[in-house]
């Protein structure tokens, strides 16, 4: 190599070193990448589900990235459907002959092993057989009366991780009046999703995201803990129920909440995850489920970029994990 070539080579090395230093050097472990896909479109939300207009604020995501987030403040009550019903008050429609009711129109549902079950008198009456355990006795065999948390005090005492023994064998339900008609939540979602460089993000206590009607989409319900007390924490047919601290929220997508249809027959948009990617319904307009989903229940297409598809209602989840850095919900 002649002297002129060597001079050029060392010059390139110096330039490269300078660029690395300006970017934090080669020792950085931040492998996240950003997408050009916008996340939230404010017009997709029902205004009645929001306490105030959506604004933008500075925020720090779960991976440490400082960026701009949409600030979404919810009312805490669904703008497009009623809450409940949940538990039946009696398992019999004919008390004298002890005939179980099969009417599902006035009760909620339960989730078990990937399926949903209407909380009819017949279902409640046969729980001991369903679970193969005689401790599952939530009703008076003579009168058919179901033990329901029908006061605020009972509800708040039962809606805890470790249910007191005195409140075992109850059908637990909460009314919106117990939480002042709804508990407002503030959700921060990145304006532009920041994809994780590798791996996935776990779904924790901050939840999954927010539906287009302003209701928070929560992490899977702790069904194992609930069942340990021989208790049913009833969901309504919308896939939600009331928590004394966080209010009404969803654990399952049942097609009840506001959705924005796609022009190409793709499954409708039903909400946004905390990482900014859209959550779409399970089925498209032809009734077919999305294919090629990853472990988070997401995939990409040319129209929407990366996005998720909600699981079936019986799965006790919307998505499996996050593909991007998350905002927050409080």
mmCIF file of C-alpha atoms in Angstrom:
data_model
loop_
_atom_site.group_PDB
_atom_site.id
_atom_site.type_symbol
_atom_site.label_atom_id
_atom_site.label_comp_id
_atom_site.label_asym_id
_atom_site.label_seq_id
_atom_site.Cartn_x
_atom_site.Cartn_y
_atom_site.Cartn_z
ATOM 1 C CA UNK A 1 0.000 0.000 0.000
ATOM 2 C CA UNK A 2 1.495 3.374 -1.030
ATOM 3 C CA UNK A 3 1.688 6.381 1.243
ATOM 4 C CA UNK A 4 -1.343 8.129 -0.312
ATOM 5 C CA UNK A 5 -3.567 5.047 0.072
ATOM 6 C CA UNK A 6 -2.482 4.575 3.679
ATOM 7 C CA UNK A 7 -3.356 8.202 4.433
ATOM 8 C CA UNK A 8 -6.863 7.708 3.003
ATOM 9 C CA UNK A 9 -7.320 4.447 4.971
ATOM 10 C CA UNK A 10 -6.370 6.038 8.306
ATOM 11 C CA UNK A 11 -8.647 8.972 7.485
ATOM 12 C CA UNK A 12 -11.581 6.613 7.057
ATOM 13 C CA UNK A 13 -10.777 4.934 10.372
ATOM 14 C CA UNK A 14 -10.751 8.305 12.119
ATOM 15 C CA UNK A 15 -14.095 9.291 10.552
ATOM 16 C CA UNK A 16 -15.678 6.004 11.607
ATOM 17 C CA UNK A 17 -14.406 6.397 15.159
ATOM 18 C CA UNK A 18 -15.804 9.905 15.293
ATOM 19 C CA UNK A 19 -19.227 8.741 14.160
ATOM 20 C CA UNK A 20 -19.261 5.960 16.761
ATOM 21 C CA UNK A 21 -18.317 8.400 19.501
ATOM 22 C CA UNK A 22 -21.068 10.795 18.459
ATOM 23 C CA UNK A 23 -23.618 7.961 18.642
ATOM 24 C CA UNK A 24 -22.449 6.691 22.011
ATOM 25 C CA UNK A 25 -19.769 4.382 20.711
ATOM 26 C CA UNK A 26 -19.883 0.701 19.981
ATOM 27 C CA UNK A 27 -20.540 -0.241 23.621
ATOM 28 C CA UNK A 28 -24.241 0.694 23.553
ATOM 29 C CA UNK A 29 -26.658 -2.177 24.262
ATOM 30 C CA UNK A 30 -29.735 -0.325 22.919
ATOM 31 C CA UNK A 31 -30.789 -2.477 19.975
ATOM 32 C CA UNK A 32 -34.300 -1.024 19.580
ATOM 33 C CA UNK A 33 -35.488 0.244 16.239
ATOM 34 C CA UNK A 34 -38.280 2.629 15.391
ATOM 35 C CA UNK A 35 -40.934 2.190 12.743
ATOM 36 C CA UNK A 36 -42.523 4.827 10.563
ATOM 37 C CA UNK A 37 -45.966 3.468 11.387
ATOM 38 C CA UNK A 38 -48.147 5.923 13.357
ATOM 39 C CA UNK A 39 -50.000 4.408 16.272
ATOM 40 C CA UNK A 40 -53.114 6.010 17.702
ATOM 41 C CA UNK A 41 -55.632 7.839 15.552
ATOM 42 C CA UNK A 42 -57.737 9.931 17.906
ATOM 43 C CA UNK A 43 -60.713 9.862 15.545
ATOM 44 C CA UNK A 44 -61.016 6.095 16.050
ATOM 45 C CA UNK A 45 -62.086 6.565 19.690
ATOM 46 C CA UNK A 46 -65.606 7.187 20.901
ATOM 47 C CA UNK A 47 -65.522 10.679 22.385
ATOM 48 C CA UNK A 48 -68.029 9.655 25.054
ATOM 49 C CA UNK A 49 -65.480 7.189 26.432
ATOM 50 C CA UNK A 50 -62.838 9.880 26.967
ATOM 51 C CA UNK A 51 -62.708 12.364 29.812
ATOM 52 C CA UNK A 52 -60.791 14.895 27.716
ATOM 53 C CA UNK A 53 -59.311 15.269 24.257
ATOM 54 C CA UNK A 54 -56.280 13.152 23.423
ATOM 55 C CA UNK A 55 -53.060 15.167 23.694
ATOM 56 C CA UNK A 56 -49.340 14.497 23.192
ATOM 57 C CA UNK A 57 -46.759 14.554 25.969
ATOM 58 C CA UNK A 58 -43.122 13.608 26.480
ATOM 59 C CA UNK A 59 -42.773 10.104 27.899
ATOM 60 C CA UNK A 60 -40.258 7.387 28.668
ATOM 61 C CA UNK A 61 -41.084 3.910 27.406
ATOM 62 C CA UNK A 62 -40.428 0.606 29.160
ATOM 63 C CA UNK A 63 -37.097 0.169 27.362
ATOM 64 C CA UNK A 64 -35.837 3.600 28.394
ATOM 65 C CA UNK A 65 -36.539 5.394 25.118
ATOM 66 C CA UNK A 66 -37.677 8.999 25.554
ATOM 67 C CA UNK A 67 -40.241 9.902 22.931
ATOM 68 C CA UNK A 68 -43.667 11.479 22.409
ATOM 69 C CA UNK A 69 -46.785 9.693 23.619
ATOM 70 C CA UNK A 70 -50.495 10.144 23.198
ATOM 71 C CA UNK A 71 -52.132 10.841 26.553
ATOM 72 C CA UNK A 72 -55.523 9.150 26.701
ATOM 73 C CA UNK A 73 -57.713 9.868 29.734
ATOM 74 C CA UNK A 74 -60.725 7.587 29.935
ATOM 75 C CA UNK A 75 -64.096 7.999 31.629
ATOM 76 C CA UNK A 76 -63.998 4.436 32.944
ATOM 77 C CA UNK A 77 -67.471 3.446 31.753
ATOM 78 C CA UNK A 78 -68.149 1.896 28.324
ATOM 79 C CA UNK A 79 -69.683 4.372 25.909
ATOM 80 C CA UNK A 80 -71.313 1.725 23.706
ATOM 81 C CA UNK A 81 -72.786 -0.986 25.931
ATOM 82 C CA UNK A 82 -74.209 -1.597 29.389
ATOM 83 C CA UNK A 83 -72.187 -3.276 32.147
ATOM 84 C CA UNK A 84 -73.447 -6.677 33.295
ATOM 85 C CA UNK A 85 -75.382 -8.768 34.051
ATOM 86 C CA UNK A 86 -73.056 -11.124 35.907
ATOM 87 C CA UNK A 87 -74.332 -13.698 38.422
ATOM 88 C CA UNK A 88 -77.751 -15.364 38.600
ATOM 89 C CA UNK A 89 -79.673 -14.857 41.842
ATOM 90 C CA UNK A 90 -81.232 -18.331 41.734
ATOM 91 C CA UNK A 91 -80.321 -21.540 39.922
ATOM 92 C CA UNK A 92 -83.919 -22.772 39.655
ATOM 93 C CA UNK A 93 -86.699 -21.482 37.452
ATOM 94 C CA UNK A 94 -88.959 -24.032 39.169
ATOM 95 C CA UNK A 95 -88.000 -24.113 42.857
ATOM 96 C CA UNK A 96 -90.640 -26.661 43.857
ATOM 97 C CA UNK A 97 -89.302 -29.244 41.422
ATOM 98 C CA UNK A 98 -85.710 -28.008 41.576
ATOM 99 C CA UNK A 99 -85.395 -27.578 37.840
ATOM 100 C CA UNK A 100 -82.306 -25.640 36.807
ATOM 101 C CA UNK A 101 -82.687 -22.554 34.654
ATOM 102 C CA UNK A 102 -81.063 -22.602 31.203
ATOM 103 C CA UNK A 103 -81.824 -18.961 30.328
ATOM 104 C CA UNK A 104 -78.544 -17.285 29.380
ATOM 105 C CA UNK A 105 -80.009 -13.882 28.519
ATOM 106 C CA UNK A 106 -79.824 -12.437 32.053
ATOM 107 C CA UNK A 107 -76.447 -13.738 33.213
ATOM 108 C CA UNK A 108 -72.771 -13.268 32.483
ATOM 109 C CA UNK A 109 -70.104 -15.811 31.645
ATOM 110 C CA UNK A 110 -67.151 -17.717 32.998
ATOM 111 C CA UNK A 111 -63.882 -18.683 31.277
ATOM 112 C CA UNK A 112 -62.349 -22.120 31.649
ATOM 113 C CA UNK A 113 -59.713 -23.988 29.618
ATOM 114 C CA UNK A 114 -60.125 -21.948 26.459
ATOM 115 C CA UNK A 115 -63.922 -21.874 26.443
ATOM 116 C CA UNK A 116 -66.654 -19.567 27.729
ATOM 117 C CA UNK A 117 -69.704 -20.743 29.678
ATOM 118 C CA UNK A 118 -72.967 -18.946 30.341
ATOM 119 C CA UNK A 119 -73.571 -18.606 34.078
ATOM 120 C CA UNK A 120 -76.999 -20.164 33.892
ATOM 121 C CA UNK A 121 -78.638 -21.912 36.819
ATOM 122 C CA UNK A 122 -77.745 -25.179 35.156
ATOM 123 C CA UNK A 123 -74.054 -24.291 34.977
ATOM 124 C CA UNK A 124 -73.878 -23.000 38.575
ATOM 125 C CA UNK A 125 -75.902 -25.966 39.779
ATOM 126 C CA UNK A 126 -73.547 -28.469 38.169
ATOM 127 C CA UNK A 127 -70.205 -26.881 39.138
ATOM 128 C CA UNK A 128 -69.359 -29.777 41.483
ATOM 129 C CA UNK A 129 -69.612 -32.163 38.544
ATOM 130 C CA UNK A 130 -67.927 -29.744 36.131
ATOM 131 C CA UNK A 131 -64.864 -29.457 38.359
ATOM 132 C CA UNK A 132 -65.100 -32.902 39.946
ATOM 133 C CA UNK A 133 -65.125 -31.457 43.463
ATOM 134 C CA UNK A 134 -68.034 -31.289 45.923
ATOM 135 C CA UNK A 135 -66.695 -28.013 47.391
ATOM 136 C CA UNK A 136 -68.126 -26.201 44.378
ATOM 137 C CA UNK A 137 -71.493 -25.412 46.005
ATOM 138 C CA UNK A 138 -72.401 -21.755 45.410
ATOM 139 C CA UNK A 139 -76.133 -22.066 46.092
ATOM 140 C CA UNK A 140 -78.667 -23.303 48.628
ATOM 141 C CA UNK A 141 -79.872 -26.679 47.380
ATOM 142 C CA UNK A 142 -83.368 -26.174 48.804
ATOM 143 C CA UNK A 143 -84.160 -22.609 47.750
ATOM 144 C CA UNK A 144 -81.749 -22.346 44.825
ATOM 145 C CA UNK A 145 -80.477 -18.974 46.072
ATOM 146 C CA UNK A 146 -76.986 -18.197 44.788
ATOM 147 C CA UNK A 147 -74.465 -16.619 47.161
ATOM 148 C CA UNK A 148 -73.701 -13.354 45.371
ATOM 149 C CA UNK A 149 -71.603 -10.389 46.540
ATOM 150 C CA UNK A 150 -74.670 -8.157 46.362
ATOM 151 C CA UNK A 151 -73.347 -5.356 48.577
ATOM 152 C CA UNK A 152 -70.299 -3.143 48.158
ATOM 153 C CA UNK A 153 -68.790 -4.444 51.417
ATOM 154 C CA UNK A 154 -69.080 -8.073 50.307
ATOM 155 C CA UNK A 155 -67.724 -7.262 46.861
ATOM 156 C CA UNK A 156 -64.661 -5.395 48.153
ATOM 157 C CA UNK A 157 -63.919 -8.140 50.676
ATOM 158 C CA UNK A 158 -64.126 -10.882 48.037
ATOM 159 C CA UNK A 159 -62.321 -9.110 45.170
ATOM 160 C CA UNK A 160 -58.826 -9.729 46.570
ATOM 161 C CA UNK A 161 -55.998 -12.114 45.593
ATOM 162 C CA UNK A 162 -56.477 -14.291 48.679
ATOM 163 C CA UNK A 163 -60.215 -14.612 49.238
ATOM 164 C CA UNK A 164 -61.194 -14.865 52.933
ATOM 165 C CA UNK A 165 -62.594 -18.247 53.932
ATOM 166 C CA UNK A 166 -65.941 -16.660 54.817
ATOM 167 C CA UNK A 167 -66.304 -15.528 51.199
ATOM 168 C CA UNK A 168 -65.413 -18.825 49.576
ATOM 169 C CA UNK A 169 -68.117 -20.359 47.380
ATOM 170 C CA UNK A 170 -69.514 -17.052 46.119
ATOM 171 C CA UNK A 171 -70.393 -15.713 42.719
ATOM 172 C CA UNK A 172 -68.515 -12.414 42.790
ATOM 173 C CA UNK A 173 -69.835 -9.390 40.947
ATOM 174 C CA UNK A 174 -69.356 -5.665 41.275
ATOM 175 C CA UNK A 175 -71.671 -2.858 40.248
ATOM 176 C CA UNK A 176 -70.546 0.367 38.579
ATOM 177 C CA UNK A 177 -72.119 2.258 41.469
ATOM 178 C CA UNK A 178 -69.493 0.682 43.752
ATOM 179 C CA UNK A 179 -66.774 2.570 41.824
ATOM 180 C CA UNK A 180 -68.593 5.873 41.455
ATOM 181 C CA UNK A 181 -69.887 5.066 37.989
ATOM 182 C CA UNK A 182 -66.391 4.460 36.619
ATOM 183 C CA UNK A 183 -62.732 4.976 37.491
ATOM 184 C CA UNK A 184 -60.822 7.237 35.106
ATOM 185 C CA UNK A 185 -57.529 5.848 33.807
ATOM 186 C CA UNK A 186 -54.667 7.653 32.074
ATOM 187 C CA UNK A 187 -52.858 5.713 29.342
ATOM 188 C CA UNK A 188 -49.677 6.770 27.546
ATOM 189 C CA UNK A 189 -49.074 5.205 24.131
ATOM 190 C CA UNK A 190 -46.125 6.096 21.864
ATOM 191 C CA UNK A 191 -47.015 8.194 18.814
ATOM 192 C CA UNK A 192 -44.572 6.087 16.818
ATOM 193 C CA UNK A 193 -44.063 2.495 18.020
ATOM 194 C CA UNK A 194 -40.524 1.594 19.051
ATOM 195 C CA UNK A 195 -39.944 -2.050 18.199
ATOM 196 C CA UNK A 196 -37.882 -4.199 20.544
ATOM 197 C CA UNK A 197 -34.581 -5.142 18.974
ATOM 198 C CA UNK A 198 -34.942 -8.713 20.218
ATOM 199 C CA UNK A 199 -37.262 -10.765 22.363
ATOM 200 C CA UNK A 200 -40.687 -9.706 23.551
ATOM 201 C CA UNK A 201 -42.154 -7.719 26.426
ATOM 202 C CA UNK A 202 -44.168 -9.453 29.122
ATOM 203 C CA UNK A 203 -47.698 -8.363 29.976
ATOM 204 C CA UNK A 204 -47.814 -7.241 33.591
ATOM 205 C CA UNK A 205 -49.923 -5.267 36.028
ATOM 206 C CA UNK A 206 -50.038 -2.201 33.756
ATOM 207 C CA UNK A 207 -52.243 -4.186 31.399
ATOM 208 C CA UNK A 208 -52.416 -4.547 27.636
ATOM 209 C CA UNK A 209 -53.857 -1.337 26.230
ATOM 210 C CA UNK A 210 -57.137 0.447 25.644
ATOM 211 C CA UNK A 211 -60.244 -0.342 23.588
ATOM 212 C CA UNK A 212 -61.723 2.237 21.226
ATOM 213 C CA UNK A 213 -64.619 2.813 23.620
ATOM 214 C CA UNK A 214 -62.173 3.919 26.328
ATOM 215 C CA UNK A 215 -62.159 0.745 28.420
ATOM 216 C CA UNK A 216 -58.790 -0.550 29.580
ATOM 217 C CA UNK A 217 -57.732 -3.962 28.275
ATOM 218 C CA UNK A 218 -56.243 -5.800 31.220
ATOM 219 C CA UNK A 219 -53.814 -8.687 31.678
ATOM 220 C CA UNK A 220 -55.298 -12.205 31.937
ATOM 221 C CA UNK A 221 -57.562 -12.670 34.953
ATOM 222 C CA UNK A 222 -55.980 -14.711 37.797
ATOM 223 C CA UNK A 223 -58.401 -17.577 37.280
ATOM 224 C CA UNK A 224 -56.313 -20.086 39.253
ATOM 225 C CA UNK A 225 -56.422 -17.884 42.366
ATOM 226 C CA UNK A 226 -60.138 -17.342 41.967
ATOM 227 C CA UNK A 227 -60.874 -21.046 41.626
ATOM 228 C CA UNK A 228 -58.770 -21.854 44.684
ATOM 229 C CA UNK A 229 -61.559 -20.268 46.762
ATOM 230 C CA UNK A 230 -64.255 -22.224 44.876
ATOM 231 C CA UNK A 231 -65.374 -18.845 43.588
ATOM 232 C CA UNK A 232 -66.613 -17.509 40.272
ATOM 233 C CA UNK A 233 -65.522 -13.941 39.467
ATOM 234 C CA UNK A 234 -68.149 -13.416 36.810
ATOM 235 C CA UNK A 235 -67.554 -11.608 33.507
ATOM 236 C CA UNK A 236 -70.352 -9.996 31.558
ATOM 237 C CA UNK A 237 -70.958 -10.978 27.929
ATOM 238 C CA UNK A 238 -68.707 -8.084 26.878
ATOM 239 C CA UNK A 239 -65.698 -9.819 28.435
ATOM 240 C CA UNK A 240 -65.393 -7.393 31.343
ATOM 241 C CA UNK A 241 -66.007 -7.021 35.033
ATOM 242 C CA UNK A 242 -65.485 -4.508 37.830
ATOM 243 C CA UNK A 243 -62.467 -4.248 40.099
ATOM 244 C CA UNK A 244 -62.801 -2.069 43.239
ATOM 245 C CA UNK A 245 -59.469 -0.332 42.537
ATOM 246 C CA UNK A 246 -59.286 -0.079 38.743
ATOM 247 C CA UNK A 247 -62.955 -0.133 37.781
ATOM 248 C CA UNK A 248 -64.506 -1.838 34.776
ATOM 249 C CA UNK A 249 -62.038 -3.459 32.377
ATOM 250 C CA UNK A 250 -61.826 -6.193 29.740
ATOM 251 C CA UNK A 251 -60.203 -9.622 29.909
ATOM 252 C CA UNK A 252 -61.755 -11.033 26.721
ATOM 253 C CA UNK A 253 -62.731 -9.755 23.283
ATOM 254 C CA UNK A 254 -66.323 -10.721 22.511
ATOM 255 C CA UNK A 255 -67.134 -8.294 19.700
ATOM 256 C CA UNK A 256 -69.220 -6.012 21.916
ATOM 257 C CA UNK A 257 -67.056 -2.899 21.892
ATOM 258 C CA UNK A 258 -66.664 -0.182 19.259
ATOM 259 C CA UNK A 259 -64.688 -1.233 16.186
ATOM 260 C CA UNK A 260 -63.427 0.519 13.068
ATOM 261 C CA UNK A 261 -63.921 -1.549 9.933
ATOM 262 C CA UNK A 262 -61.126 -2.030 7.414
ATOM 263 C CA UNK A 263 -61.797 -1.189 3.763
ATOM 264 C CA UNK A 264 -60.103 -4.372 2.516
ATOM 265 C CA UNK A 265 -62.056 -6.944 4.538
ATOM 266 C CA UNK A 266 -59.338 -7.271 7.161
ATOM 267 C CA UNK A 267 -60.402 -7.744 10.788
ATOM 268 C CA UNK A 268 -61.642 -4.503 12.339
ATOM 269 C CA UNK A 269 -59.540 -2.369 14.674
ATOM 270 C CA UNK A 270 -60.791 -2.650 18.275
ATOM 271 C CA UNK A 271 -58.048 -0.942 20.300
ATOM 272 C CA UNK A 272 -54.396 -0.108 20.770
ATOM 273 C CA UNK A 273 -51.727 -1.895 22.801
ATOM 274 C CA UNK A 274 -49.477 0.032 25.189
ATOM 275 C CA UNK A 275 -46.627 -0.251 22.685
ATOM 276 C CA UNK A 276 -48.622 1.646 20.055
ATOM 277 C CA UNK A 277 -49.504 -1.219 17.730
ATOM 278 C CA UNK A 278 -53.154 -1.674 16.804
ATOM 279 C CA UNK A 279 -55.246 -4.545 18.157
ATOM 280 C CA UNK A 280 -57.643 -6.016 15.616
ATOM 281 C CA UNK A 281 -60.498 -8.467 16.040
ATOM 282 C CA UNK A 282 -59.998 -12.209 15.758
ATOM 283 C CA UNK A 283 -61.878 -12.692 12.470
ATOM 284 C CA UNK A 284 -61.989 -10.797 9.192
ATOM 285 C CA UNK A 285 -65.245 -9.921 7.411
ATOM 286 C CA UNK A 286 -65.463 -13.427 5.924
ATOM 287 C CA UNK A 287 -65.183 -15.017 9.362
ATOM 288 C CA UNK A 288 -61.636 -16.278 8.814
ATOM 289 C CA UNK A 289 -58.947 -15.952 11.452
ATOM 290 C CA UNK A 290 -55.612 -14.300 10.740
ATOM 291 C CA UNK A 291 -52.725 -16.625 9.876
ATOM 292 C CA UNK A 292 -48.997 -16.415 10.456
ATOM 293 C CA UNK A 293 -49.304 -14.831 13.892
ATOM 294 C CA UNK A 294 -46.247 -14.745 16.141
ATOM 295 C CA UNK A 295 -46.202 -15.565 19.864
ATOM 296 C CA UNK A 296 -47.585 -12.111 20.649
ATOM 297 C CA UNK A 297 -50.481 -12.722 18.221
ATOM 298 C CA UNK A 298 -49.123 -10.202 15.742
ATOM 299 C CA UNK A 299 -48.076 -10.032 12.099
ATOM 300 C CA UNK A 300 -47.464 -7.405 9.405
ATOM 301 C CA UNK A 301 -49.115 -6.413 6.170
ATOM 302 C CA UNK A 302 -48.571 -3.629 3.648
ATOM 303 C CA UNK A 303 -51.603 -1.604 4.797
ATOM 304 C CA UNK A 304 -51.268 -1.681 8.582
ATOM 305 C CA UNK A 305 -47.648 -2.591 9.240
ATOM 306 C CA UNK A 306 -47.200 -4.681 12.380
ATOM 307 C CA UNK A 307 -50.394 -5.198 14.406
ATOM 308 C CA UNK A 308 -52.054 -7.683 16.753
ATOM 309 C CA UNK A 309 -55.159 -9.862 16.579
ATOM 310 C CA UNK A 310 -57.163 -10.519 19.744
ATOM 311 C CA UNK A 311 -57.479 -14.108 20.907
ATOM 312 C CA UNK A 312 -60.802 -15.912 21.278
ATOM 313 C CA UNK A 313 -62.870 -14.959 24.333
ATOM 314 C CA UNK A 314 -62.163 -18.242 26.097
ATOM 315 C CA UNK A 315 -58.411 -17.653 25.987
ATOM 316 C CA UNK A 316 -58.584 -15.119 28.873
ATOM 317 C CA UNK A 317 -56.299 -12.749 26.960
ATOM 318 C CA UNK A 318 -56.139 -10.305 24.094
ATOM 319 C CA UNK A 319 -52.491 -10.624 23.040
ATOM 320 C CA UNK A 320 -49.657 -12.830 24.243
ATOM 321 C CA UNK A 321 -46.855 -10.293 24.693
ATOM 322 C CA UNK A 322 -45.524 -6.987 23.391
ATOM 323 C CA UNK A 323 -43.335 -6.515 20.309
ATOM 324 C CA UNK A 324 -42.554 -2.908 21.167
ATOM 325 C CA UNK A 325 -41.541 -0.779 24.117
ATOM 326 C CA UNK A 326 -44.602 0.020 26.190
ATOM 327 C CA UNK A 327 -46.073 3.221 27.441
ATOM 328 C CA UNK A 328 -47.969 3.152 30.733
ATOM 329 C CA UNK A 329 -51.410 2.823 32.285
ATOM 330 C CA UNK A 330 -52.310 4.148 35.714
#
